[in-house]
Amino acid sequence: MPGISVDAFLTDFRKLVASLMAAFVGLIFGLRKNNENFVYIGFLVSIIVLILIAYSRGNFALLGFSSMKVQRDRFFFNANYYSYISYFANISILYLHLRYKNKLTFILTLVLPFLFLALAFITQSRSGLLFVLLVNTFFWLFINKSTNAQNSLFKIVRFIGVLAVGIFLAIQLNNVYQKSNIAQRFSSSGDDSRAYLARQGIELFIEHPLLGIGLGQFPMFNRSKQFTHNSYAEALSEHGIIGGIILLVLFFFPFFKGYSLLRKFPKNPFLKLHLLFFITFLLYNNFFVFYKVPYAMLYFFMFIGLQYRLALLLSKPSKANAAK
C-alpha cells in the first residue's frame, strides 16, 4: 500500500475549505435578487479574456480551428479548464437571455457557443464539445419558447424549423469533426483514460468502503499520479461510503427538487433551465471533480439559491412577475 502524502492531504483540504466558503457565497448570491448577474457576467468576461489570451499566444483561431495542431500544454491554464469555464459561461448567457430577451443577449447566445465549440476543438476537450452541444440543443428546442407562440400550429412550425436548422448544423459539424484532431481522442483509449481512473476509484472504494483511502490520496494509488476526474468515484474512494452518500445527496437533491417544481409549473422556462443545469452538472461530474473547485461550487449553490427563491415566488401568484 502506498504511503500517505501529507502534502496532498493539505492541498485538497484547502480546496475543500475554499469550496465550502464559495458555496456559502453562491447561496447568498442566488437568494438575493439580481446578485447572480455579477456571477454570470464574471464567467462571461472570464471566458472572453481567456480566449483573447489564447488568441494572442497563437492558440486560437476562428478559421481552421478543427485542424489546428496546438499542444495542450501550450495554453495559459490546463487545456480542459477552458471547457469548464465555457460550460458555466454558456449557462450564464442562456439565463441572461431568458431574463432580458434583448438583441444583445440573443446575439451572444449565437456567437458565444460557436466560440466555445472552437475552443473545445482546439483544446481537444471531449467533454467541452459534448456539453456545448447538449446545453444549446436542449435550450433552443425545449426552453427558449416565444412568448407569442400561443397558436399550436405556430409552435409546431417553430419546433420543426429549429430542428431543421439543428440537423443542418449537426451535419456541418460532423463534417468538421471527421477532419479534426479531437476525433482521435474520442477513438483512442489507454491506461490513463478517464474510464480507467474512475474504475480504479471504484475498486479502491470496494477495498476501503468505510473510511476510504484518505483525502487527496488517490493519485498515490495509480501510476499516472492523476486524480479520478470523476466526483463520484473520487468521493467514494477517498471518503468512503459516508462521504459518497453526502456528495450524492448534495448533488442529486436539487435535481429532484427541480423536477418536482417543473411538474407543478411545466411552462416556466427558468425552471426548465435550472433542471437542464442540474442534469448537465451531474453528468459533467463524471469528467471532472467539481466538488473540490471553488468556482464550480459557487455556481452550483447559486443555482440552488435561485431555485429556492423562484419556488417561493411561484407559490405567490400575486408575485408571479417577480419570478424572473
PDB file of C-alpha atoms in Angstrom:
ATOM      1  CA  MET A   1       0.000   0.000   0.000  1.00  0.00           C
ATOM      2  CA  PRO A   2       1.429   3.439  -0.944  1.00  0.00           C
ATOM      3  CA  GLY A   3       2.455   5.814   1.814  1.00  0.00           C
ATOM      4  CA  ILE A   4       0.205   8.675   2.908  1.00  0.00           C
ATOM      5  CA  SER A   5       1.043  12.053   1.369  1.00  0.00           C
ATOM      6  CA  VAL A   6       0.572  14.852   3.900  1.00  0.00           C
ATOM      7  CA  ASP A   7       1.141  17.495   1.221  1.00  0.00           C
ATOM      8  CA  ALA A   8      -1.624  16.023  -0.938  1.00  0.00           C
ATOM      9  CA  PHE A   9      -3.958  15.948   2.077  1.00  0.00           C
ATOM     10  CA  LEU A  10      -3.264  19.594   2.943  1.00  0.00           C
ATOM     11  CA  THR A  11      -3.681  20.692  -0.680  1.00  0.00           C
ATOM     12  CA  ASP A  12      -7.076  19.030  -1.039  1.00  0.00           C
ATOM     13  CA  PHE A  13      -8.116  20.151   2.445  1.00  0.00           C
ATOM     14  CA  ARG A  14      -7.522  23.762   1.407  1.00  0.00           C
ATOM     15  CA  LYS A  15      -9.524  23.133  -1.751  1.00  0.00           C
ATOM     16  CA  LEU A  16     -12.460  21.768   0.247  1.00  0.00           C
ATOM     17  CA  VAL A  17     -12.411  24.699   2.666  1.00  0.00           C
ATOM     18  CA  ALA A  18     -12.313  27.150  -0.242  1.00  0.00           C
ATOM     19  CA  SER A  19     -15.160  25.276  -1.949  1.00  0.00           C
ATOM     20  CA  LEU A  20     -17.239  25.411   1.235  1.00  0.00           C
ATOM     21  CA  MET A  21     -16.715  29.166   1.529  1.00  0.00           C
ATOM     22  CA  ALA A  22     -17.561  29.636  -2.142  1.00  0.00           C
ATOM     23  CA  ALA A  23     -20.726  27.569  -1.675  1.00  0.00           C
ATOM     24  CA  PHE A  24     -21.989  29.938   1.031  1.00  0.00           C
ATOM     25  CA  VAL A  25     -21.203  32.949  -1.155  1.00  0.00           C
ATOM     26  CA  GLY A  26     -23.003  31.376  -4.116  1.00  0.00           C
ATOM     27  CA  LEU A  27     -26.057  30.556  -1.997  1.00  0.00           C
ATOM     28  CA  ILE A  28     -26.299  34.162  -0.819  1.00  0.00           C
ATOM     29  CA  PHE A  29     -25.975  35.434  -4.392  1.00  0.00           C
ATOM     30  CA  GLY A  30     -28.758  33.117  -5.516  1.00  0.00           C
ATOM     31  CA  LEU A  31     -31.129  34.092  -2.724  1.00  0.00           C
ATOM     32  CA  ARG A  32     -30.770  37.827  -3.340  1.00  0.00           C
ATOM     33  CA  LYS A  33     -32.484  39.052  -6.475  1.00  0.00           C
ATOM     34  CA  ASN A  34     -30.222  40.142  -9.367  1.00  0.00           C
ATOM     35  CA  ASN A  35     -27.000  39.499  -7.437  1.00  0.00           C
ATOM     36  CA  GLU A  36     -26.486  36.437  -9.613  1.00  0.00           C
ATOM     37  CA  ASN A  37     -25.908  38.769 -12.567  1.00  0.00           C
ATOM     38  CA  PHE A  38     -22.464  39.544 -11.162  1.00  0.00           C
ATOM     39  CA  VAL A  39     -21.589  35.846 -11.334  1.00  0.00           C
ATOM     40  CA  TYR A  40     -22.974  35.473 -14.859  1.00  0.00           C
ATOM     41  CA  ILE A  41     -21.067  38.495 -16.129  1.00  0.00           C
ATOM     42  CA  GLY A  42     -17.938  37.354 -14.283  1.00  0.00           C
ATOM     43  CA  PHE A  43     -17.900  33.994 -16.093  1.00  0.00           C
ATOM     44  CA  LEU A  44     -18.644  35.614 -19.443  1.00  0.00           C
ATOM     45  CA  VAL A  45     -15.839  38.139 -19.046  1.00  0.00           C
ATOM     46  CA  SER A  46     -13.506  35.372 -17.854  1.00  0.00           C
ATOM     47  CA  ILE A  47     -14.012  33.155 -20.895  1.00  0.00           C
ATOM     48  CA  ILE A  48     -13.707  36.079 -23.298  1.00  0.00           C
ATOM     49  CA  VAL A  49     -10.425  37.132 -21.651  1.00  0.00           C
ATOM     50  CA  LEU A  50      -9.166  33.535 -21.794  1.00  0.00           C
ATOM     51  CA  ILE A  51      -9.995  33.343 -25.499  1.00  0.00           C
ATOM     52  CA  LEU A  52      -8.216  36.651 -26.138  1.00  0.00           C
ATOM     53  CA  ILE A  53      -5.141  35.398 -24.272  1.00  0.00           C
ATOM     54  CA  ALA A  54      -5.173  32.171 -26.275  1.00  0.00           C
ATOM     55  CA  TYR A  55      -5.518  34.174 -29.489  1.00  0.00           C
ATOM     56  CA  SER A  56      -2.611  36.448 -28.552  1.00  0.00           C
ATOM     57  CA  ARG A  57      -0.438  33.367 -27.973  1.00  0.00           C
ATOM     58  CA  GLY A  58      -1.400  31.879 -31.339  1.00  0.00           C
ATOM     59  CA  ASN A  59      -3.542  29.173 -29.747  1.00  0.00           C
ATOM     60  CA  PHE A  60      -6.966  30.230 -31.039  1.00  0.00           C
ATOM     61  CA  ALA A  61      -8.449  30.971 -34.450  1.00  0.00           C
ATOM     62  CA  LEU A  62     -11.928  31.178 -35.931  1.00  0.00           C
ATOM     63  CA  LEU A  63     -10.848  29.687 -39.261  1.00  0.00           C
ATOM     64  CA  GLY A  64      -9.418  26.206 -39.428  1.00  0.00           C
ATOM     65  CA  PHE A  65      -9.870  25.663 -35.684  1.00  0.00           C
ATOM     66  CA  SER A  66     -10.744  21.987 -36.093  1.00  0.00           C
ATOM     67  CA  SER A  67      -7.390  21.174 -37.659  1.00  0.00           C
ATOM     68  CA  MET A  68      -5.200  23.416 -35.510  1.00  0.00           C
ATOM     69  CA  LYS A  69      -2.307  21.414 -34.095  1.00  0.00           C
ATOM     70  CA  VAL A  70      -1.821  23.098 -30.745  1.00  0.00           C
ATOM     71  CA  GLN A  71      -0.062  21.208 -27.975  1.00  0.00           C
ATOM     72  CA  ARG A  72      -2.403  21.063 -24.993  1.00  0.00           C
ATOM     73  CA  ASP A  73       0.341  22.228 -22.632  1.00  0.00           C
ATOM     74  CA  ARG A  74       0.801  25.494 -24.543  1.00  0.00           C
ATOM     75  CA  PHE A  75      -2.291  27.089 -23.024  1.00  0.00           C
ATOM     76  CA  PHE A  76      -2.184  29.564 -20.160  1.00  0.00           C
ATOM     77  CA  PHE A  77      -4.090  27.065 -17.989  1.00  0.00           C
ATOM     78  CA  ASN A  78      -4.789  23.340 -18.208  1.00  0.00           C
ATOM     79  CA  ALA A  79      -6.449  22.773 -21.589  1.00  0.00           C
ATOM     80  CA  ASN A  80      -9.593  21.248 -20.076  1.00  0.00           C
ATOM     81  CA  TYR A  81     -10.065  24.279 -17.811  1.00  0.00           C
ATOM     82  CA  TYR A  82     -11.261  26.307 -20.803  1.00  0.00           C
ATOM     83  CA  SER A  83     -14.177  23.958 -21.363  1.00  0.00           C
ATOM     84  CA  TYR A  84     -15.189  24.068 -17.703  1.00  0.00           C
ATOM     85  CA  ILE A  85     -15.367  27.858 -17.763  1.00  0.00           C
ATOM     86  CA  SER A  86     -17.130  27.690 -21.148  1.00  0.00           C
ATOM     87  CA  TYR A  87     -19.812  25.460 -19.635  1.00  0.00           C
ATOM     88  CA  PHE A  88     -20.655  27.864 -16.811  1.00  0.00           C
ATOM     89  CA  ALA A  89     -20.427  30.870 -19.154  1.00  0.00           C
ATOM     90  CA  ASN A  90     -22.780  29.098 -21.571  1.00  0.00           C
ATOM     91  CA  ILE A  91     -25.400  28.547 -18.877  1.00  0.00           C
ATOM     92  CA  SER A  92     -24.916  32.184 -17.831  1.00  0.00           C
ATOM     93  CA  ILE A  93     -25.688  33.726 -21.206  1.00  0.00           C
ATOM     94  CA  LEU A  94     -28.719  31.469 -21.677  1.00  0.00           C
ATOM     95  CA  TYR A  95     -30.083  32.580 -18.305  1.00  0.00           C
ATOM     96  CA  LEU A  96     -29.466  36.248 -19.116  1.00  0.00           C
ATOM     97  CA  HIS A  97     -31.247  35.832 -22.443  1.00  0.00           C
ATOM     98  CA  LEU A  98     -34.287  34.297 -20.767  1.00  0.00           C
ATOM     99  CA  ARG A  99     -34.397  37.198 -18.346  1.00  0.00           C
ATOM    100  CA  TYR A 100     -33.830  40.149 -20.685  1.00  0.00           C
ATOM    101  CA  LYS A 101     -34.741  38.889 -24.181  1.00  0.00           C
ATOM    102  CA  ASN A 102     -32.915  41.714 -25.965  1.00  0.00           C
ATOM    103  CA  LYS A 103     -30.810  41.878 -29.123  1.00  0.00           C
ATOM    104  CA  LEU A 104     -27.504  41.776 -27.259  1.00  0.00           C
ATOM    105  CA  THR A 105     -28.298  38.604 -25.321  1.00  0.00           C
ATOM    106  CA  PHE A 106     -29.743  36.987 -28.455  1.00  0.00           C
ATOM    107  CA  ILE A 107     -26.572  37.687 -30.443  1.00  0.00           C
ATOM    108  CA  LEU A 108     -24.408  36.401 -27.607  1.00  0.00           C
ATOM    109  CA  THR A 109     -26.420  33.167 -27.376  1.00  0.00           C
ATOM    110  CA  LEU A 110     -25.489  32.546 -31.027  1.00  0.00           C
ATOM    111  CA  VAL A 111     -21.894  33.790 -31.060  1.00  0.00           C
ATOM    112  CA  LEU A 112     -20.524  32.550 -27.740  1.00  0.00           C
ATOM    113  CA  PRO A 113     -21.450  28.839 -28.170  1.00  0.00           C
ATOM    114  CA  PHE A 114     -19.639  28.915 -31.507  1.00  0.00           C
ATOM    115  CA  LEU A 115     -16.535  30.250 -29.740  1.00  0.00           C
ATOM    116  CA  PHE A 116     -16.928  27.553 -27.075  1.00  0.00           C
ATOM    117  CA  LEU A 117     -17.094  24.880 -29.792  1.00  0.00           C
ATOM    118  CA  ALA A 118     -13.986  26.263 -31.477  1.00  0.00           C
ATOM    119  CA  LEU A 119     -12.224  26.298 -28.112  1.00  0.00           C
ATOM    120  CA  ALA A 120     -13.245  22.683 -27.462  1.00  0.00           C
ATOM    121  CA  PHE A 121     -11.846  21.607 -30.835  1.00  0.00           C
ATOM    122  CA  ILE A 122      -8.582  23.493 -30.322  1.00  0.00           C
ATOM    123  CA  THR A 123      -8.024  22.258 -26.746  1.00  0.00           C
ATOM    124  CA  GLN A 124      -9.242  18.794 -27.839  1.00  0.00           C
ATOM    125  CA  SER A 125     -11.687  18.714 -24.948  1.00  0.00           C
ATOM    126  CA  ARG A 126     -14.151  15.883 -25.482  1.00  0.00           C
ATOM    127  CA  SER A 127     -16.366  16.898 -22.570  1.00  0.00           C
ATOM    128  CA  GLY A 128     -16.322  20.517 -23.737  1.00  0.00           C
ATOM    129  CA  LEU A 129     -17.586  19.554 -27.170  1.00  0.00           C
ATOM    130  CA  LEU A 130     -20.313  17.279 -25.806  1.00  0.00           C
ATOM    131  CA  PHE A 131     -21.702  19.714 -23.259  1.00  0.00           C
ATOM    132  CA  VAL A 132     -21.730  22.766 -25.516  1.00  0.00           C
ATOM    133  CA  LEU A 133     -23.829  20.773 -27.977  1.00  0.00           C
ATOM    134  CA  LEU A 134     -26.057  19.257 -25.290  1.00  0.00           C
ATOM    135  CA  VAL A 135     -26.818  22.504 -23.438  1.00  0.00           C
ATOM    136  CA  ASN A 136     -27.566  24.599 -26.511  1.00  0.00           C
ATOM    137  CA  THR A 137     -29.604  21.928 -28.295  1.00  0.00           C
ATOM    138  CA  PHE A 138     -31.953  21.489 -25.347  1.00  0.00           C
ATOM    139  CA  PHE A 139     -32.182  25.231 -24.775  1.00  0.00           C
ATOM    140  CA  TRP A 140     -33.329  26.052 -28.298  1.00  0.00           C
ATOM    141  CA  LEU A 141     -35.629  23.056 -28.682  1.00  0.00           C
ATOM    142  CA  PHE A 142     -37.333  22.904 -25.294  1.00  0.00           C
ATOM    143  CA  ILE A 143     -36.646  26.013 -23.204  1.00  0.00           C
ATOM    144  CA  ASN A 144     -36.469  29.169 -25.291  1.00  0.00           C
ATOM    145  CA  LYS A 145     -40.095  29.424 -26.370  1.00  0.00           C
ATOM    146  CA  SER A 146     -41.527  32.547 -27.961  1.00  0.00           C
ATOM    147  CA  THR A 147     -43.954  34.464 -25.729  1.00  0.00           C
ATOM    148  CA  ASN A 148     -46.171  34.905 -28.808  1.00  0.00           C
ATOM    149  CA  ALA A 149     -46.297  31.207 -29.551  1.00  0.00           C
ATOM    150  CA  GLN A 150     -49.861  30.658 -28.369  1.00  0.00           C
ATOM    151  CA  ASN A 151     -51.025  29.030 -31.591  1.00  0.00           C
ATOM    152  CA  SER A 152     -50.402  25.279 -31.699  1.00  0.00           C
ATOM    153  CA  LEU A 153     -49.585  25.371 -35.420  1.00  0.00           C
ATOM    154  CA  PHE A 154     -47.039  28.123 -34.821  1.00  0.00           C
ATOM    155  CA  LYS A 155     -45.407  26.050 -32.099  1.00  0.00           C
ATOM    156  CA  ILE A 156     -45.154  23.040 -34.388  1.00  0.00           C
ATOM    157  CA  VAL A 157     -43.720  25.074 -37.267  1.00  0.00           C
ATOM    158  CA  ARG A 158     -41.238  26.750 -34.933  1.00  0.00           C
ATOM    159  CA  PHE A 159     -40.126  23.412 -33.479  1.00  0.00           C
ATOM    160  CA  ILE A 160     -39.674  21.907 -36.944  1.00  0.00           C
ATOM    161  CA  GLY A 161     -37.755  24.997 -38.064  1.00  0.00           C
ATOM    162  CA  VAL A 162     -35.399  24.898 -35.110  1.00  0.00           C
ATOM    163  CA  LEU A 163     -34.959  21.142 -35.544  1.00  0.00           C
ATOM    164  CA  ALA A 164     -34.187  21.542 -39.247  1.00  0.00           C
ATOM    165  CA  VAL A 165     -31.585  24.214 -38.558  1.00  0.00           C
ATOM    166  CA  GLY A 166     -30.147  21.995 -35.822  1.00  0.00           C
ATOM    167  CA  ILE A 167     -29.876  18.996 -38.160  1.00  0.00           C
ATOM    168  CA  PHE A 168     -28.191  21.116 -40.826  1.00  0.00           C
ATOM    169  CA  LEU A 169     -25.684  22.461 -38.324  1.00  0.00           C
ATOM    170  CA  ALA A 170     -25.120  18.956 -36.949  1.00  0.00           C
ATOM    171  CA  ILE A 171     -24.264  17.663 -40.435  1.00  0.00           C
ATOM    172  CA  GLN A 172     -21.834  20.528 -40.985  1.00  0.00           C
ATOM    173  CA  LEU A 173     -20.326  19.988 -37.556  1.00  0.00           C
ATOM    174  CA  ASN A 174     -19.915  16.284 -38.248  1.00  0.00           C
ATOM    175  CA  ASN A 175     -18.003  17.078 -41.449  1.00  0.00           C
ATOM    176  CA  VAL A 176     -15.717  19.361 -39.447  1.00  0.00           C
ATOM    177  CA  TYR A 177     -15.362  16.774 -36.691  1.00  0.00           C
ATOM    178  CA  GLN A 178     -14.328  13.959 -39.049  1.00  0.00           C
ATOM    179  CA  LYS A 179     -11.341  16.030 -40.182  1.00  0.00           C
ATOM    180  CA  SER A 180     -10.390  17.249 -36.703  1.00  0.00           C
ATOM    181  CA  ASN A 181      -7.704  16.207 -34.249  1.00  0.00           C
ATOM    182  CA  ILE A 182     -10.231  15.723 -31.451  1.00  0.00           C
ATOM    183  CA  ALA A 183     -11.731  12.736 -33.302  1.00  0.00           C
ATOM    184  CA  GLN A 184      -8.612  10.748 -32.448  1.00  0.00           C
ATOM    185  CA  ARG A 185      -9.083  11.470 -28.725  1.00  0.00           C
ATOM    186  CA  PHE A 186     -12.618  10.073 -28.855  1.00  0.00           C
ATOM    187  CA  SER A 187     -11.485   6.898 -30.599  1.00  0.00           C
ATOM    188  CA  SER A 188      -8.363   6.299 -28.533  1.00  0.00           C
ATOM    189  CA  SER A 189      -8.200   4.733 -25.091  1.00  0.00           C
ATOM    190  CA  GLY A 190      -5.414   3.833 -22.709  1.00  0.00           C
ATOM    191  CA  ASP A 191      -4.466   3.038 -19.152  1.00  0.00           C
ATOM    192  CA  ASP A 192      -4.553   6.743 -18.262  1.00  0.00           C
ATOM    193  CA  SER A 193      -8.041   7.330 -19.670  1.00  0.00           C
ATOM    194  CA  ARG A 194     -10.868   8.803 -17.607  1.00  0.00           C
ATOM    195  CA  ALA A 195     -12.683   5.466 -17.585  1.00  0.00           C
ATOM    196  CA  TYR A 196      -9.635   3.691 -16.190  1.00  0.00           C
ATOM    197  CA  LEU A 197      -9.184   6.271 -13.417  1.00  0.00           C
ATOM    198  CA  ALA A 198     -12.856   6.166 -12.439  1.00  0.00           C
ATOM    199  CA  ARG A 199     -12.832   2.360 -12.443  1.00  0.00           C
ATOM    200  CA  GLN A 200      -9.777   2.343 -10.208  1.00  0.00           C
ATOM    201  CA  GLY A 201     -11.531   4.744  -7.854  1.00  0.00           C
ATOM    202  CA  ILE A 202     -14.462   2.336  -7.510  1.00  0.00           C
ATOM    203  CA  GLU A 203     -12.072  -0.570  -6.937  1.00  0.00           C
ATOM    204  CA  LEU A 204     -10.344   1.354  -4.130  1.00  0.00           C
ATOM    205  CA  PHE A 205     -13.734   2.093  -2.582  1.00  0.00           C
ATOM    206  CA  ILE A 206     -14.552  -1.631  -2.589  1.00  0.00           C
ATOM    207  CA  GLU A 207     -11.259  -2.287  -0.835  1.00  0.00           C
ATOM    208  CA  HIS A 208     -11.762   0.554   1.692  1.00  0.00           C
ATOM    209  CA  PRO A 209     -15.543   1.014   1.907  1.00  0.00           C
ATOM    210  CA  LEU A 210     -15.903   2.633   5.345  1.00  0.00           C
ATOM    211  CA  LEU A 211     -13.387   5.491   5.511  1.00  0.00           C
ATOM    212  CA  GLY A 212     -11.787   5.385   2.078  1.00  0.00           C
ATOM    213  CA  ILE A 213      -8.098   5.883   1.418  1.00  0.00           C
ATOM    214  CA  GLY A 214      -7.995   9.473   2.685  1.00  0.00           C
ATOM    215  CA  LEU A 215      -8.424  12.969   1.314  1.00  0.00           C
ATOM    216  CA  GLY A 216      -6.131  13.713  -1.628  1.00  0.00           C
ATOM    217  CA  GLN A 217      -4.587  10.243  -1.649  1.00  0.00           C
ATOM    218  CA  PHE A 218      -5.982   8.814  -4.891  1.00  0.00           C
ATOM    219  CA  PRO A 219      -3.013   9.960  -7.056  1.00  0.00           C
ATOM    220  CA  MET A 220      -0.752   7.910  -4.789  1.00  0.00           C
ATOM    221  CA  PHE A 221      -2.568   4.749  -5.918  1.00  0.00           C
ATOM    222  CA  ASN A 222      -2.133   4.978  -9.688  1.00  0.00           C
ATOM    223  CA  ARG A 223       0.962   5.130 -11.849  1.00  0.00           C
ATOM    224  CA  SER A 224      -0.194   8.208 -13.772  1.00  0.00           C
ATOM    225  CA  LYS A 225      -0.420  10.144 -10.469  1.00  0.00           C
ATOM    226  CA  GLN A 226      -3.700  11.709 -11.574  1.00  0.00           C
ATOM    227  CA  PHE A 227      -6.926  12.258  -9.686  1.00  0.00           C
ATOM    228  CA  THR A 228     -10.018  10.325 -10.776  1.00  0.00           C
ATOM    229  CA  HIS A 229     -11.574  13.045 -12.975  1.00  0.00           C
ATOM    230  CA  ASN A 230     -14.887  11.758 -11.550  1.00  0.00           C
ATOM    231  CA  SER A 231     -16.536  13.317  -8.492  1.00  0.00           C
ATOM    232  CA  TYR A 232     -18.466  10.198  -7.511  1.00  0.00           C
ATOM    233  CA  ALA A 233     -15.530   7.807  -7.810  1.00  0.00           C
ATOM    234  CA  GLU A 234     -13.240  10.246  -6.009  1.00  0.00           C
ATOM    235  CA  ALA A 235     -15.639  10.844  -3.117  1.00  0.00           C
ATOM    236  CA  LEU A 236     -16.202   7.120  -2.636  1.00  0.00           C
ATOM    237  CA  SER A 237     -12.533   6.155  -2.897  1.00  0.00           C
ATOM    238  CA  GLU A 238     -11.186   8.935  -0.672  1.00  0.00           C
ATOM    239  CA  HIS A 239     -14.030   9.404   1.843  1.00  0.00           C
ATOM    240  CA  GLY A 240     -15.739   6.037   1.890  1.00  0.00           C
ATOM    241  CA  ILE A 241     -19.445   5.308   1.984  1.00  0.00           C
ATOM    242  CA  ILE A 242     -20.362   8.240   4.248  1.00  0.00           C
ATOM    243  CA  GLY A 243     -18.581  10.818   2.112  1.00  0.00           C
ATOM    244  CA  GLY A 244     -20.005   9.277  -1.046  1.00  0.00           C
ATOM    245  CA  ILE A 245     -23.575   9.405   0.264  1.00  0.00           C
ATOM    246  CA  ILE A 246     -23.166  13.020   1.384  1.00  0.00           C
ATOM    247  CA  LEU A 247     -21.965  14.023  -2.076  1.00  0.00           C
ATOM    248  CA  LEU A 248     -24.750  12.128  -3.835  1.00  0.00           C
ATOM    249  CA  VAL A 249     -27.431  13.708  -1.633  1.00  0.00           C
ATOM    250  CA  LEU A 250     -25.886  17.152  -2.088  1.00  0.00           C
ATOM    251  CA  PHE A 251     -25.748  16.878  -5.871  1.00  0.00           C
ATOM    252  CA  PHE A 252     -28.959  14.950  -6.570  1.00  0.00           C
ATOM    253  CA  PHE A 253     -31.399  16.662  -4.192  1.00  0.00           C
ATOM    254  CA  PRO A 254     -31.561  19.930  -6.219  1.00  0.00           C
ATOM    255  CA  PHE A 255     -32.215  17.866  -9.352  1.00  0.00           C
ATOM    256  CA  PHE A 256     -35.183  16.039  -7.772  1.00  0.00           C
ATOM    257  CA  LYS A 257     -36.463  19.309  -6.310  1.00  0.00           C
ATOM    258  CA  GLY A 258     -36.186  20.975  -9.715  1.00  0.00           C
ATOM    259  CA  TYR A 259     -38.034  18.097 -11.368  1.00  0.00           C
ATOM    260  CA  SER A 260     -40.804  18.326  -8.781  1.00  0.00           C
ATOM    261  CA  LEU A 261     -41.177  22.074  -9.298  1.00  0.00           C
ATOM    262  CA  LEU A 262     -41.268  21.720 -13.072  1.00  0.00           C
ATOM    263  CA  ARG A 263     -44.123  19.229 -12.807  1.00  0.00           C
ATOM    264  CA  LYS A 264     -46.103  21.885 -10.915  1.00  0.00           C
ATOM    265  CA  PHE A 265     -45.135  24.728 -13.250  1.00  0.00           C
ATOM    266  CA  PRO A 266     -44.330  22.994 -16.572  1.00  0.00           C
ATOM    267  CA  LYS A 267     -44.288  26.184 -18.662  1.00  0.00           C
ATOM    268  CA  ASN A 268     -41.793  28.140 -16.587  1.00  0.00           C
ATOM    269  CA  PRO A 269     -38.611  28.500 -18.713  1.00  0.00           C
ATOM    270  CA  PHE A 270     -36.404  29.306 -15.723  1.00  0.00           C
ATOM    271  CA  LEU A 271     -37.324  26.057 -14.003  1.00  0.00           C
ATOM    272  CA  LYS A 272     -36.500  24.257 -17.244  1.00  0.00           C
ATOM    273  CA  LEU A 273     -33.097  25.914 -17.379  1.00  0.00           C
ATOM    274  CA  HIS A 274     -32.495  25.075 -13.707  1.00  0.00           C
ATOM    275  CA  LEU A 275     -33.239  21.425 -14.432  1.00  0.00           C
ATOM    276  CA  LEU A 276     -31.032  21.470 -17.523  1.00  0.00           C
ATOM    277  CA  PHE A 277     -28.184  22.863 -15.444  1.00  0.00           C
ATOM    278  CA  PHE A 278     -28.571  20.306 -12.661  1.00  0.00           C
ATOM    279  CA  ILE A 279     -28.772  17.411 -15.154  1.00  0.00           C
ATOM    280  CA  THR A 280     -25.714  18.514 -17.130  1.00  0.00           C
ATOM    281  CA  PHE A 281     -23.806  19.303 -13.930  1.00  0.00           C
ATOM    282  CA  LEU A 282     -24.474  15.788 -12.636  1.00  0.00           C
ATOM    283  CA  LEU A 283     -23.240  14.384 -15.932  1.00  0.00           C
ATOM    284  CA  TYR A 284     -20.207  16.660 -16.091  1.00  0.00           C
ATOM    285  CA  ASN A 285     -19.071  15.389 -12.694  1.00  0.00           C
ATOM    286  CA  ASN A 286     -18.264  12.148 -14.489  1.00  0.00           C
ATOM    287  CA  PHE A 287     -15.492  14.060 -16.279  1.00  0.00           C
ATOM    288  CA  PHE A 288     -14.089  16.259 -13.503  1.00  0.00           C
ATOM    289  CA  VAL A 289     -14.044  16.529  -9.693  1.00  0.00           C
ATOM    290  CA  PHE A 290     -16.051  19.722  -9.292  1.00  0.00           C
ATOM    291  CA  TYR A 291     -16.727  19.445  -5.565  1.00  0.00           C
ATOM    292  CA  LYS A 292     -13.110  20.423  -4.905  1.00  0.00           C
ATOM    293  CA  VAL A 293     -13.298  23.501  -7.157  1.00  0.00           C
ATOM    294  CA  PRO A 294     -14.474  26.793  -5.537  1.00  0.00           C
ATOM    295  CA  TYR A 295     -15.847  28.458  -8.694  1.00  0.00           C
ATOM    296  CA  ALA A 296     -17.920  25.365  -9.519  1.00  0.00           C
ATOM    297  CA  MET A 297     -19.368  25.147  -6.013  1.00  0.00           C
ATOM    298  CA  LEU A 298     -20.156  28.860  -6.072  1.00  0.00           C
ATOM    299  CA  TYR A 299     -22.126  28.404  -9.291  1.00  0.00           C
ATOM    300  CA  PHE A 300     -23.860  25.209  -8.186  1.00  0.00           C
ATOM    301  CA  PHE A 301     -25.030  26.640  -4.868  1.00  0.00           C
ATOM    302  CA  MET A 302     -26.059  29.868  -6.539  1.00  0.00           C
ATOM    303  CA  PHE A 303     -28.473  27.821  -8.643  1.00  0.00           C
ATOM    304  CA  ILE A 304     -29.770  26.131  -5.507  1.00  0.00           C
ATOM    305  CA  GLY A 305     -30.490  29.597  -4.115  1.00  0.00           C
ATOM    306  CA  LEU A 306     -32.098  30.686  -7.379  1.00  0.00           C
ATOM    307  CA  GLN A 307     -34.342  27.637  -7.420  1.00  0.00           C
ATOM    308  CA  TYR A 308     -35.397  28.150  -3.816  1.00  0.00           C
ATOM    309  CA  ARG A 309     -36.157  31.822  -4.440  1.00  0.00           C
ATOM    310  CA  LEU A 310     -38.123  31.046  -7.584  1.00  0.00           C
ATOM    311  CA  ALA A 311     -40.123  28.349  -5.788  1.00  0.00           C
ATOM    312  CA  LEU A 312     -41.174  30.895  -3.147  1.00  0.00           C
ATOM    313  CA  LEU A 313     -42.185  33.425  -5.788  1.00  0.00           C
ATOM    314  CA  LEU A 314     -44.176  30.912  -7.797  1.00  0.00           C
ATOM    315  CA  SER A 315     -46.096  29.923  -4.682  1.00  0.00           C
ATOM    316  CA  LYS A 316     -47.396  33.517  -4.524  1.00  0.00           C
ATOM    317  CA  PRO A 317     -49.459  34.161  -7.696  1.00  0.00           C
ATOM    318  CA  SER A 318     -49.597  37.891  -6.986  1.00  0.00           C
ATOM    319  CA  LYS A 319     -45.812  37.972  -7.402  1.00  0.00           C
ATOM    320  CA  ALA A 320     -45.625  35.836 -10.499  1.00  0.00           C
ATOM    321  CA  ASN A 321     -43.886  38.559 -12.495  1.00  0.00           C
ATOM    322  CA  ALA A 322     -41.150  38.719  -9.902  1.00  0.00           C
ATOM    323  CA  ALA A 323     -40.259  35.107 -10.687  1.00  0.00           C
ATOM    324  CA  LYS A 324     -37.938  36.341 -13.348  1.00  0.00           C
TER     325      LYS A 324
END
